[in-house]
Amino acid sequence: MGHDGRGLRLAGRVLVPAGLALAAGAILVIGTSHTTATVNGSAMDPTHSPGELVLLERVDAGAIKRGDVVLYRTGNRYGGMAVLQRVIGMGGDRIRQSPGGPVTVNGKPLAEPYVKDGDPSGTAQEYDVVVPEGRLFLLGDHRANANDSRFFLTEQAGSVAATAVQARVPDSRAGLLVPASTALLGLLVAAGGLTAGTVSWVKRRTVRGRRTG
């Protein structure tokens, strides 16, 4: 068959498993660092609408910051279901709101371009709380239709433990570029190996046909 045929066969044997291993490893990285959730209600409308499939990145409690939209689960609320809400305040922050007014964080009005219909109140309820350390004060973007920290003020100022957060909506999807590109490269390598193996097989069949013809 010649050196070219043997080289193609060797390339097929090496590249296919190597490419598949590379792709599988990259997909595993994506699967362990990210997750998805389907939005069930309108509490985060218009940022996230009912029925929307949301991509989330898994994060440690120490990586959470104000403004993050997070998925969290706590046993004493919402029947233990995971919910999507926005982080407004963190440990030590003073969160205050008067009827019809903006939310203030440590005395400064919070700019909230994401809220439904530009209305940051959504309720006549007034509150003035300090978030305990290690906890988060969370609100929905559709304030008139969100059962959020405002309705649990007697439970540690309405806050939830930062450790209850399972994941957050990433600021961008740039973090997926490297593993996704690696997975694609692995599939291309495997495809190249498969092509080389196929060409080698065809050449062997052709040579055998000539010998027996």
PDB file of N, CA and C in Angstrom, residues 102-112:
ATOM      1  N   PRO A 102     -37.321  55.821  44.383  1.00  0.00           N
ATOM      2  CA  PRO A 102     -36.306  54.864  43.951  1.00  0.00           C
ATOM      3  C   PRO A 102     -35.757  54.065  45.123  1.00  0.00           C
ATOM      4  N   VAL A 103     -35.139  52.952  44.819  1.00  0.00           N
ATOM      5  CA  VAL A 103     -34.409  52.196  45.830  1.00  0.00           C
ATOM      6  C   VAL A 103     -33.105  52.931  46.090  1.00  0.00           C
ATOM      7  N   THR A 104     -32.740  53.081  47.371  1.00  0.00           N
ATOM      8  CA  THR A 104     -31.461  53.698  47.693  1.00  0.00           C
ATOM      9  C   THR A 104     -30.575  52.663  48.371  1.00  0.00           C
ATOM     10  N   VAL A 105     -29.306  52.688  48.028  1.00  0.00           N
ATOM     11  CA  VAL A 105     -28.321  51.802  48.632  1.00  0.00           C
ATOM     12  C   VAL A 105     -27.278  52.680  49.314  1.00  0.00           C
ATOM     13  N   ASN A 106     -27.208  52.573  50.629  1.00  0.00           N
ATOM     14  CA  ASN A 106     -26.295  53.396  51.425  1.00  0.00           C
ATOM     15  C   ASN A 106     -26.497  54.883  51.153  1.00  0.00           C
ATOM     16  N   GLY A 107     -27.781  55.261  51.017  1.00  0.00           N
ATOM     17  CA  GLY A 107     -28.137  56.662  50.862  1.00  0.00           C
ATOM     18  C   GLY A 107     -28.123  57.189  49.442  1.00  0.00           C
ATOM     19  N   LYS A 108     -27.695  56.371  48.465  1.00  0.00           N
ATOM     20  CA  LYS A 108     -27.621  56.825  47.080  1.00  0.00           C
ATOM     21  C   LYS A 108     -28.702  56.146  46.240  1.00  0.00           C
ATOM     22  N   PRO A 109     -29.463  56.956  45.469  1.00  0.00           N
ATOM     23  CA  PRO A 109     -30.493  56.355  44.597  1.00  0.00           C
ATOM     24  C   PRO A 109     -29.854  55.387  43.616  1.00  0.00           C
ATOM     25  N   LEU A 110     -30.490  54.252  43.432  1.00  0.00           N
ATOM     26  CA  LEU A 110     -29.965  53.217  42.550  1.00  0.00           C
ATOM     27  C   LEU A 110     -30.525  53.398  41.143  1.00  0.00           C
ATOM     28  N   ALA A 111     -29.632  53.516  40.166  1.00  0.00           N
ATOM     29  CA  ALA A 111     -30.065  53.595  38.766  1.00  0.00           C
ATOM     30  C   ALA A 111     -30.475  52.204  38.314  1.00  0.00           C
ATOM     31  N   GLU A 112     -31.726  52.071  37.882  1.00  0.00           N
ATOM     32  CA  GLU A 112     -32.243  50.753  37.507  1.00  0.00           C
ATOM     33  C   GLU A 112     -32.932  50.805  36.143  1.00  0.00           C
TER      34      GLU A 112
END
